[in-house]
mmCIF file of C-alpha atoms in Angstrom:
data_model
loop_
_atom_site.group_PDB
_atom_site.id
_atom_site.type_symbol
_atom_site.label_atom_id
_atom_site.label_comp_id
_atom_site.label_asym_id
_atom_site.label_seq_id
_atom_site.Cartn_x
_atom_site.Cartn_y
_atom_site.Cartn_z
ATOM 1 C CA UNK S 21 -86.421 51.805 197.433
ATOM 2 C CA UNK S 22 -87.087 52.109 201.511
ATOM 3 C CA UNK S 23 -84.726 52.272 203.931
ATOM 4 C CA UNK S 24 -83.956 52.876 207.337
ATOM 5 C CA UNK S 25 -80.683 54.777 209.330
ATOM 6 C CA UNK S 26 -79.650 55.016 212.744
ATOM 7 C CA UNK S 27 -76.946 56.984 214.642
ATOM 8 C CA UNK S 28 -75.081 55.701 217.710
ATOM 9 C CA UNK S 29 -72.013 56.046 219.621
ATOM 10 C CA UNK S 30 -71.461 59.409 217.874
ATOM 11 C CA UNK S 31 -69.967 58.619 215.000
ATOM 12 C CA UNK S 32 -71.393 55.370 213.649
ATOM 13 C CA UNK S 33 -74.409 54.946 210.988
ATOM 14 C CA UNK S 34 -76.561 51.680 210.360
ATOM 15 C CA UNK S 35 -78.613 51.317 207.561
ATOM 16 C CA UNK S 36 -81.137 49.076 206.000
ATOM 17 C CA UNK S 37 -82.564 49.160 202.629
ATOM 18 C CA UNK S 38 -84.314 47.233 200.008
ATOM 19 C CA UNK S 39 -83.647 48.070 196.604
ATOM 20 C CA UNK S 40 -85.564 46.761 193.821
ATOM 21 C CA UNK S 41 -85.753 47.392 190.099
ATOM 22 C CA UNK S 42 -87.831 45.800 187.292
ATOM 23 C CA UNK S 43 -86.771 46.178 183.362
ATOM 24 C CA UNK S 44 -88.542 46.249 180.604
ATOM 25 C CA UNK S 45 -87.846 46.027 177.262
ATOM 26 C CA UNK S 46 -84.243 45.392 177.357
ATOM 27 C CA UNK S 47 -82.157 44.635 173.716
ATOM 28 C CA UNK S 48 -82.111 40.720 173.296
ATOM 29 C CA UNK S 49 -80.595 39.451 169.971
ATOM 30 C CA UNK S 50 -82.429 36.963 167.583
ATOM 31 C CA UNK S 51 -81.604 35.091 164.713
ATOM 32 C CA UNK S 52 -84.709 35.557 162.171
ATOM 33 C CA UNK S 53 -83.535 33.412 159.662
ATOM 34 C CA UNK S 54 -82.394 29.861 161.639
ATOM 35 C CA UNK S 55 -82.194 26.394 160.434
ATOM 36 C CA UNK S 56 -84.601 23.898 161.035
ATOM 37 C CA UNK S 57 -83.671 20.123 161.863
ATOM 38 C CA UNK S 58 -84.182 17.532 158.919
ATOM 39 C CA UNK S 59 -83.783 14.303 158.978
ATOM 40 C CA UNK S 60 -81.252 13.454 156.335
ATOM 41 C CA UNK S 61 -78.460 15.337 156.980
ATOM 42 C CA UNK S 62 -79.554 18.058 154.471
ATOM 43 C CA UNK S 63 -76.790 20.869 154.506
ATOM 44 C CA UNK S 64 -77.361 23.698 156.441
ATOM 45 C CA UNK S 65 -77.929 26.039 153.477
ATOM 46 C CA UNK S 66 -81.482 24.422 152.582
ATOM 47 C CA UNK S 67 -82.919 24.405 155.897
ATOM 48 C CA UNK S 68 -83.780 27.899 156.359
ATOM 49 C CA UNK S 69 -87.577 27.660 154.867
ATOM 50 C CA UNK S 70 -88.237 31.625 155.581
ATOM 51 C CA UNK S 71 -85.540 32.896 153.664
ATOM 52 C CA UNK S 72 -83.779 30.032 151.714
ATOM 53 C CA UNK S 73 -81.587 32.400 149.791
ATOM 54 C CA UNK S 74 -79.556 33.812 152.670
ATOM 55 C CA UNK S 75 -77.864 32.473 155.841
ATOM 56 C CA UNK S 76 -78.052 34.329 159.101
ATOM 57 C CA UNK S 77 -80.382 37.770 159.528
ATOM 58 C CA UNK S 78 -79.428 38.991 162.738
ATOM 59 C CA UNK S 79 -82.122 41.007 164.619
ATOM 60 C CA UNK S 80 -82.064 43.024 168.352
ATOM 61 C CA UNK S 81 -85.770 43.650 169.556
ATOM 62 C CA UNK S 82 -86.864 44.993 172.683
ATOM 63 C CA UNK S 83 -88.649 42.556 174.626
ATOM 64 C CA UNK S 84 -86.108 41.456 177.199
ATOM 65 C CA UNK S 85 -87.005 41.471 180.747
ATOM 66 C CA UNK S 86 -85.333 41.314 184.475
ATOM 67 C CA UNK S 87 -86.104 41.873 187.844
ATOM 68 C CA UNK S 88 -84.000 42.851 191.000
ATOM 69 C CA UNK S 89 -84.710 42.612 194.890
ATOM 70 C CA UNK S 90 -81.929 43.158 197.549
ATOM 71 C CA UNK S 91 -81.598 43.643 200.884
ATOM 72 C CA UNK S 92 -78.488 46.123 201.975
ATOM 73 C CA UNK S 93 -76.829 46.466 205.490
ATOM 74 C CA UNK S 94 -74.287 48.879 206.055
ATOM 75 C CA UNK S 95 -72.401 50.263 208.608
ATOM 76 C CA UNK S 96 -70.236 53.462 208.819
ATOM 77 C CA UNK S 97 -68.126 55.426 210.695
ATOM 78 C CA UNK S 98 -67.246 58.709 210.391
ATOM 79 C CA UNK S 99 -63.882 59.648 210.461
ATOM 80 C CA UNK S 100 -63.079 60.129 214.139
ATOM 81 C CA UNK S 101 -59.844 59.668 216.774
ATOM 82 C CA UNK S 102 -58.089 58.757 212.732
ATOM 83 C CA UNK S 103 -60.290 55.888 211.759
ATOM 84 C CA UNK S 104 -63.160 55.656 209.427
ATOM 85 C CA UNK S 105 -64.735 52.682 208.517
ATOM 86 C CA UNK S 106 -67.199 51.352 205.950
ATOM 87 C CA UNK S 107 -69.185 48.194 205.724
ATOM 88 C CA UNK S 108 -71.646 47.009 203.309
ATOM 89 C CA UNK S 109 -73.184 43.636 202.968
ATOM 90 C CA UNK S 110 -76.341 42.897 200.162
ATOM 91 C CA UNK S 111 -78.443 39.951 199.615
ATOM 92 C CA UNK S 112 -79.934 40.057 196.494
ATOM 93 C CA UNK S 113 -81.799 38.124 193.658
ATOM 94 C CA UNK S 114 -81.319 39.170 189.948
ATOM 95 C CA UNK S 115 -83.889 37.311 187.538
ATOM 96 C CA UNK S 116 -83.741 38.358 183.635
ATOM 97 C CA UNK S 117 -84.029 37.049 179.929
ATOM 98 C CA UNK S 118 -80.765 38.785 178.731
ATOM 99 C CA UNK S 119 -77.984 40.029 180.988
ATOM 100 C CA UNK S 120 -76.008 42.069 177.979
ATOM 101 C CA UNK S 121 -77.343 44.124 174.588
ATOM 102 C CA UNK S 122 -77.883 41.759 171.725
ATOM 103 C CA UNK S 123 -77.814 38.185 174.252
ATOM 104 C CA UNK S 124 -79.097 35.644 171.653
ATOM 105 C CA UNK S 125 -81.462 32.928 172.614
ATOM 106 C CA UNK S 126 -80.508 28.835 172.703
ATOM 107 C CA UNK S 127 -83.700 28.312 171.025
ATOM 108 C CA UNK S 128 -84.503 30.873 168.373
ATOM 109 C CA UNK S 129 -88.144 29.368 167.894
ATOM 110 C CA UNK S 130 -88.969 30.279 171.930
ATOM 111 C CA UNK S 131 -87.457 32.616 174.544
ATOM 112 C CA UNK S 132 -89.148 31.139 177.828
ATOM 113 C CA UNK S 133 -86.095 28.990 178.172
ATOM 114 C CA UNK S 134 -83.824 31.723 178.910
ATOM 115 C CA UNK S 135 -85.657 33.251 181.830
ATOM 116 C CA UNK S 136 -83.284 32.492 184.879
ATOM 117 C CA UNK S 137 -80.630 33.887 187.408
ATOM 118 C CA UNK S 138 -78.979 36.564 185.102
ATOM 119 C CA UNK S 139 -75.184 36.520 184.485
ATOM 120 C CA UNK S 140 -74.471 39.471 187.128
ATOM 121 C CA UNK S 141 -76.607 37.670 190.210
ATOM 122 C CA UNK S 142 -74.860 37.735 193.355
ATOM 123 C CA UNK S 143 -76.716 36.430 196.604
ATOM 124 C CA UNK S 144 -73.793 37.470 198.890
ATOM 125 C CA UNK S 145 -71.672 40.019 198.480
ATOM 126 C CA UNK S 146 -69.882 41.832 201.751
ATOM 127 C CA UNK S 147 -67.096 44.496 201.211
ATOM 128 C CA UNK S 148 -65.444 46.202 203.985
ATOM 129 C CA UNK S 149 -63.163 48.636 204.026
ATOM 130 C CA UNK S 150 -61.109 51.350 206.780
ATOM 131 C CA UNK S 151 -58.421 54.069 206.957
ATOM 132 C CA UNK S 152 -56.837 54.655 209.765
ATOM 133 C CA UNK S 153 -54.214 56.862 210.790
ATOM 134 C CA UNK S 154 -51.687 55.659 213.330
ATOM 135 C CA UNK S 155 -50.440 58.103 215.875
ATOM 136 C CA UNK S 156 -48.474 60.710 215.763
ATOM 137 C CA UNK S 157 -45.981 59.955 218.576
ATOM 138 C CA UNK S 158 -45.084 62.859 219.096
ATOM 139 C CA UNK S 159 -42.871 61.954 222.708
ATOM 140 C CA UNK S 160 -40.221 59.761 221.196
ATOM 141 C CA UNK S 161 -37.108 60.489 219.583
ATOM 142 C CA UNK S 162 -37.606 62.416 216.363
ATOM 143 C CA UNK S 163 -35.561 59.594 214.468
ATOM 144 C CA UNK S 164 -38.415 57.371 215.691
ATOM 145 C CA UNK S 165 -41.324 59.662 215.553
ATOM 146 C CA UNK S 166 -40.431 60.152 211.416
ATOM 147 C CA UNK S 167 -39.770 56.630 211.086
ATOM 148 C CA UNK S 168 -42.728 54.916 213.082
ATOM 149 C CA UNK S 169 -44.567 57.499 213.570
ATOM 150 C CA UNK S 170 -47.958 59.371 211.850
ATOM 151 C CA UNK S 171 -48.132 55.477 209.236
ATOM 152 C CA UNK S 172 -51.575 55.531 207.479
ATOM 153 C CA UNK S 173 -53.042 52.095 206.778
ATOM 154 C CA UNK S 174 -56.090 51.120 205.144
ATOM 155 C CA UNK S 175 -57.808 47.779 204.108
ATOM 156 C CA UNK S 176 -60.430 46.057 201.747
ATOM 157 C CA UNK S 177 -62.045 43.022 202.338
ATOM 158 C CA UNK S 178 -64.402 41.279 199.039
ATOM 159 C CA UNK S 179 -66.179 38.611 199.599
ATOM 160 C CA UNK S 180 -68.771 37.537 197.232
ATOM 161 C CA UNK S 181 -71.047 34.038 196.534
ATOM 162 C CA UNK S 182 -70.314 33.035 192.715
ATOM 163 C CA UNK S 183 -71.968 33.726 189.364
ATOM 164 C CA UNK S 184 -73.958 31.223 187.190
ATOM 165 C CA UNK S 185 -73.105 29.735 184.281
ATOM 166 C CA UNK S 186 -74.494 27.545 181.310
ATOM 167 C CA UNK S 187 -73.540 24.291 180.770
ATOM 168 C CA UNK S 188 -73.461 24.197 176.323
ATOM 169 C CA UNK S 189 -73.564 21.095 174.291
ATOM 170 C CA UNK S 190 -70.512 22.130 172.175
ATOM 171 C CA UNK S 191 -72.527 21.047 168.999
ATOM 172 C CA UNK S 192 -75.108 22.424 166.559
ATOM 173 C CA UNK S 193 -77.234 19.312 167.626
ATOM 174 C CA UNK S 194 -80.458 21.417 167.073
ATOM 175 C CA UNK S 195 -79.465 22.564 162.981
ATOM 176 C CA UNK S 196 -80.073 26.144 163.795
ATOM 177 C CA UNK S 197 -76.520 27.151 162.847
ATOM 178 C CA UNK S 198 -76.623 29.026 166.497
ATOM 179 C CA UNK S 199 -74.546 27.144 167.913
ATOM 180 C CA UNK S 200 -75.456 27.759 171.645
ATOM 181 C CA UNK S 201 -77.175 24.128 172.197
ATOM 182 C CA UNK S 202 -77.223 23.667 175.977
ATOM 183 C CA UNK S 203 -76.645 19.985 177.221
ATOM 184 C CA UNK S 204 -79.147 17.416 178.331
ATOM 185 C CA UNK S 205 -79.453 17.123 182.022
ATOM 186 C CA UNK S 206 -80.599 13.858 183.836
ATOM 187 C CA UNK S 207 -80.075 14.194 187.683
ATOM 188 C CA UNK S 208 -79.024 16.747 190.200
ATOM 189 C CA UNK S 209 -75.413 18.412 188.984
ATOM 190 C CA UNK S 210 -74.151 20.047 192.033
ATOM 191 C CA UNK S 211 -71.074 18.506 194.304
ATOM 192 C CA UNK S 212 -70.360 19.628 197.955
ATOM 193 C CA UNK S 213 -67.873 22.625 197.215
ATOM 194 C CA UNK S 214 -66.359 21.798 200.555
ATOM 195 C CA UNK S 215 -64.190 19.158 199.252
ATOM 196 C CA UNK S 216 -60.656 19.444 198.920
ATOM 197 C CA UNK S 217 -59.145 21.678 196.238
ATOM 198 C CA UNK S 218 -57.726 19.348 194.071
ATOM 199 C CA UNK S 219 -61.311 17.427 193.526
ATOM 200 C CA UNK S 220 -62.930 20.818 193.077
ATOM 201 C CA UNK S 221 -60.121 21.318 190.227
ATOM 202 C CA UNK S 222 -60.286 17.869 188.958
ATOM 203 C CA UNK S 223 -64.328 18.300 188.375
ATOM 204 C CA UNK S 224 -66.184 21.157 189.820
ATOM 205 C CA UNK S 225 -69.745 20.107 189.592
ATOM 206 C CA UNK S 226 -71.330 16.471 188.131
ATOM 207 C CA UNK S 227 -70.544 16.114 185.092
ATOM 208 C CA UNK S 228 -72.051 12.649 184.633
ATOM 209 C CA UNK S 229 -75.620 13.722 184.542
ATOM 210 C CA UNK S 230 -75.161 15.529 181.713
ATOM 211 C CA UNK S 231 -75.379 14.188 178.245
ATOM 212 C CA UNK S 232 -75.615 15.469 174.579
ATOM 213 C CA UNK S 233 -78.545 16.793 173.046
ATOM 214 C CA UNK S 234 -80.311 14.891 170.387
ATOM 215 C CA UNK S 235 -80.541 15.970 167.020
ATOM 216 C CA UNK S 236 -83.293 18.637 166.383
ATOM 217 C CA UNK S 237 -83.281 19.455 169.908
ATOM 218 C CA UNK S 238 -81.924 22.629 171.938
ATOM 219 C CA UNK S 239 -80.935 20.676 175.204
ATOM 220 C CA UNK S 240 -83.073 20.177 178.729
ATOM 221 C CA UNK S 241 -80.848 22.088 181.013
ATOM 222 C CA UNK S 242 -81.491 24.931 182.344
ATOM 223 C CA UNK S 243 -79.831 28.995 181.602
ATOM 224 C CA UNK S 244 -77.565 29.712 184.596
ATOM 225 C CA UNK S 245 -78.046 26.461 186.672
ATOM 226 C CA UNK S 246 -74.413 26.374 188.315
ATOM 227 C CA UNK S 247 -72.737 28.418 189.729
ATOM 228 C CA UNK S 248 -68.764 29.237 190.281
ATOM 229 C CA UNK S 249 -67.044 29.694 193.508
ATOM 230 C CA UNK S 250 -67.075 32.854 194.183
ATOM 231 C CA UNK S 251 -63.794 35.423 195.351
ATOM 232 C CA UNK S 252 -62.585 36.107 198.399
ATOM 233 C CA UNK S 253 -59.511 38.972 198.786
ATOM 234 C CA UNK S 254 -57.862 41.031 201.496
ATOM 235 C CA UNK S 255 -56.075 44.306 200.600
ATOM 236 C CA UNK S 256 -53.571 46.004 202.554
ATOM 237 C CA UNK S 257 -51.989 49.222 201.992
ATOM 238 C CA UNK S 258 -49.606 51.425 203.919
ATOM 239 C CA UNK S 259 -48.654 55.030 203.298
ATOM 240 C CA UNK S 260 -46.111 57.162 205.377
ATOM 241 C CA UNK S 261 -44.440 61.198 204.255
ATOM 242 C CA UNK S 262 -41.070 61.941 205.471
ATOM 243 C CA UNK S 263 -40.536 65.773 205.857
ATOM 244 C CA UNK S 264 -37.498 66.867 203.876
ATOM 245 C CA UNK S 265 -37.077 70.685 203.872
ATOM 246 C CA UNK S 266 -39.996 73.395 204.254
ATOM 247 C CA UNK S 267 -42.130 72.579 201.875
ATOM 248 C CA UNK S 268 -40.479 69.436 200.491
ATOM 249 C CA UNK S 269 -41.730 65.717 201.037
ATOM 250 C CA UNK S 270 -41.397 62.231 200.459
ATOM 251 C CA UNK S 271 -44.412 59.875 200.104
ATOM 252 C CA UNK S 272 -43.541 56.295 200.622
ATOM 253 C CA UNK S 273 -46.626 53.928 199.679
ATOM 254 C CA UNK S 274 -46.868 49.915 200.188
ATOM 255 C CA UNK S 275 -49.756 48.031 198.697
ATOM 256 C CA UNK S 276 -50.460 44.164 199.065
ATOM 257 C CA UNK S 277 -53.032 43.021 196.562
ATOM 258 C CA UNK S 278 -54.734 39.330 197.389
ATOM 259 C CA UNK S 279 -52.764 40.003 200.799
ATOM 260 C CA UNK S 280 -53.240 36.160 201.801
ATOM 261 C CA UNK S 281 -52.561 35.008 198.599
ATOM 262 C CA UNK S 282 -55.591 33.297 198.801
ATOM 263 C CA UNK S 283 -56.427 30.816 195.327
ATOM 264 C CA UNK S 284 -59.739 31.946 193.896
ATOM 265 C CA UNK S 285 -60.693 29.565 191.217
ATOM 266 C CA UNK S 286 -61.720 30.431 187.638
ATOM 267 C CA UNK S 287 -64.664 29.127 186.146
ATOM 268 C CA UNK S 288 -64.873 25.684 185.296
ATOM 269 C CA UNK S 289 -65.107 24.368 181.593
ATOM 270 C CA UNK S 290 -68.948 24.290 180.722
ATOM 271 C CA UNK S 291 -68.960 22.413 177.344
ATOM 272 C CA UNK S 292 -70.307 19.126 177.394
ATOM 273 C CA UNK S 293 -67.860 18.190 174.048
ATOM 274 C CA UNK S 294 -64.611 19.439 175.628
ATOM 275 C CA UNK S 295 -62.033 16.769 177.062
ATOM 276 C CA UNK S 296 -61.803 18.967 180.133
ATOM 277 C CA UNK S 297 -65.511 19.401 181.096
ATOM 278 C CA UNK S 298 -66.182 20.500 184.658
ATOM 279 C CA UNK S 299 -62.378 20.980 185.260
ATOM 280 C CA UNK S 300 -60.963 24.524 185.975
ATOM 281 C CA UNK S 301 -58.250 25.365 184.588
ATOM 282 C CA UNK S 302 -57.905 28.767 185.709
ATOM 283 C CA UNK S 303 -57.659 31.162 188.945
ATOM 284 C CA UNK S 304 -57.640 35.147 189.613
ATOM 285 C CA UNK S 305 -54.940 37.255 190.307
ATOM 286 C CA UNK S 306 -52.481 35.868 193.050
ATOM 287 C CA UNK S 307 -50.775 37.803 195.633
ATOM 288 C CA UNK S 308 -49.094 41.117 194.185
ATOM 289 C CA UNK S 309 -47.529 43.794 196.104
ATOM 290 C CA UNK S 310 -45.794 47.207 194.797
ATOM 291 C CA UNK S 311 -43.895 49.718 196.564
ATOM 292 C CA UNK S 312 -43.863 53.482 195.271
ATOM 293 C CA UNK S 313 -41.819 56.366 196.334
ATOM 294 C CA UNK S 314 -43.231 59.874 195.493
ATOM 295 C CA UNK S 315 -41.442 63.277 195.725
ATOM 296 C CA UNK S 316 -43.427 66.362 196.642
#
């Protein structure tokens, strides 16, 4: 890790880092016992030629790899005059083998195949956030000043690029009794994700230029080759105490979740076999606000 920081104005920090990692020997699953193609249709059972009397051995080695580079921005300010403010933005690069404990190979027979962006890889990612406490008013009315007066406010902002995803066959194609064939690819899958909603719904990427894997094979596309479309949310939240009696308060609290109830869409449907392929049929959280009233 190196980085840099500089003070100004007072209260205000920039920084600039790289941070980079490299793993080794990570858990990756295996299958040691998996079925090998035969013309024929033999059943399943009788094409496991290293140990014919049982089915699946499962297996977690250590030979998984990844490797991380990012560059980080950030910008703070110190709580001063009531605001404080924090701002982070990274641009990074996440390459690995196996993004979880006990990931399991397409191919059991090679792992080279599975070397790609890992699940977690985010290029973009900015979150900002402040608190800021509005003043006191001290000069009005005290009906006013308790009711407009001395509000605390604070805000998030998440914006991030999306994840990749696989696109699977649906089918044991290859006989390995796996089941995590990925689909043939023939041509560039990736649409402009600046068209209007309802074609982004209808099919996210290309699905045309993918096809099924033929038998005894494990698929030509890629780990990770797509990605989704990312998030984007605003919070809001407000937070005022009334004064009762001596030592005796009221806490009101207002929070806006997905403030601009703004339609982040789910995943689309990566398997080549289903009727829905490359259509979304999902979407995160909408807008949600709750209101809370604490006695102190």
């Amino acid at each position: 890790n190196l980085s840099l920081q500089r003070q100004f104005f007072g209260s205000y920090i920039a920084s600039l880092a790289y941070v980079g990692s490299k793993g080794n020997h990570l858990f990756v699953g295996g299958e040691l016992n998996p079925g090998i193609y035969a013309p024929g249709g033999k059943p399943l059972d009788q094409r496991r030629p290293l140990y014919p009397t049982f089915a699946t051995i499962s297996d977690q080695a250590s030979f998984g790899n990844s490797i991380y580079h990012s560059l980080q921005l950030s910008l703070n300010k110190r709580l001063s005059k009531g605001l404080t403010i924090l701002a982070n933005y990274t641009f990074a690069k996440l390459i690995d083998d196996s993004s979880g404990d006990g990931s399991v190979p397409s191919n059991p027979f090679s792992y080279r195949n599975q070397r790609g962006p890992g699940d977690f890889d985010i290029p973009h990612r900015f979150i900002g956030s402040y608190i800021w406490q509005l003043p006191k008013l001290e000069r009005l009315h005290p009906l006013l000043r308790h009711v407009v007066g001395s509000w605390e406010t604070n805000g998030l902002v998440t914006l991030e690029s999306g994840r990749p995803f696989s696109v699977s066959s649906g089918k044991d194609n290859s006989g390995s009794g796996i089941n995590a064939d990925r689909a043939d690819v023939t041509g560039d899958p990736r649409l402009d994700t600046g068209r209007p909603r309802a074609q982004l719904i209808d099919r996210y990427f290309n699905t045309a230029v993918f096809a099924q894997n033929p038998v005894g094979t494990f698929g030509t596309s890629g780990r990770n080759i797509l990605r989704d479309a990312g998030t984007a949310t605003v919070d809001f939240g407000m937070i005022k105490g009334f004064p009762i009696h001596e030592r005796h308060r009221l806490q009101f609290r207002a929070e806006m979740f997905n403030l601009f109830n703004r339609v982040n869409l789910g995943r689309p449907n990566a398997n080549q076999s289903a009727g829905n392929f490359g259509r979304i049929t999902g979407a995160g959280s909408p807008r949600v606000i709750q209101l809370a009233l604490k006695y102190m």
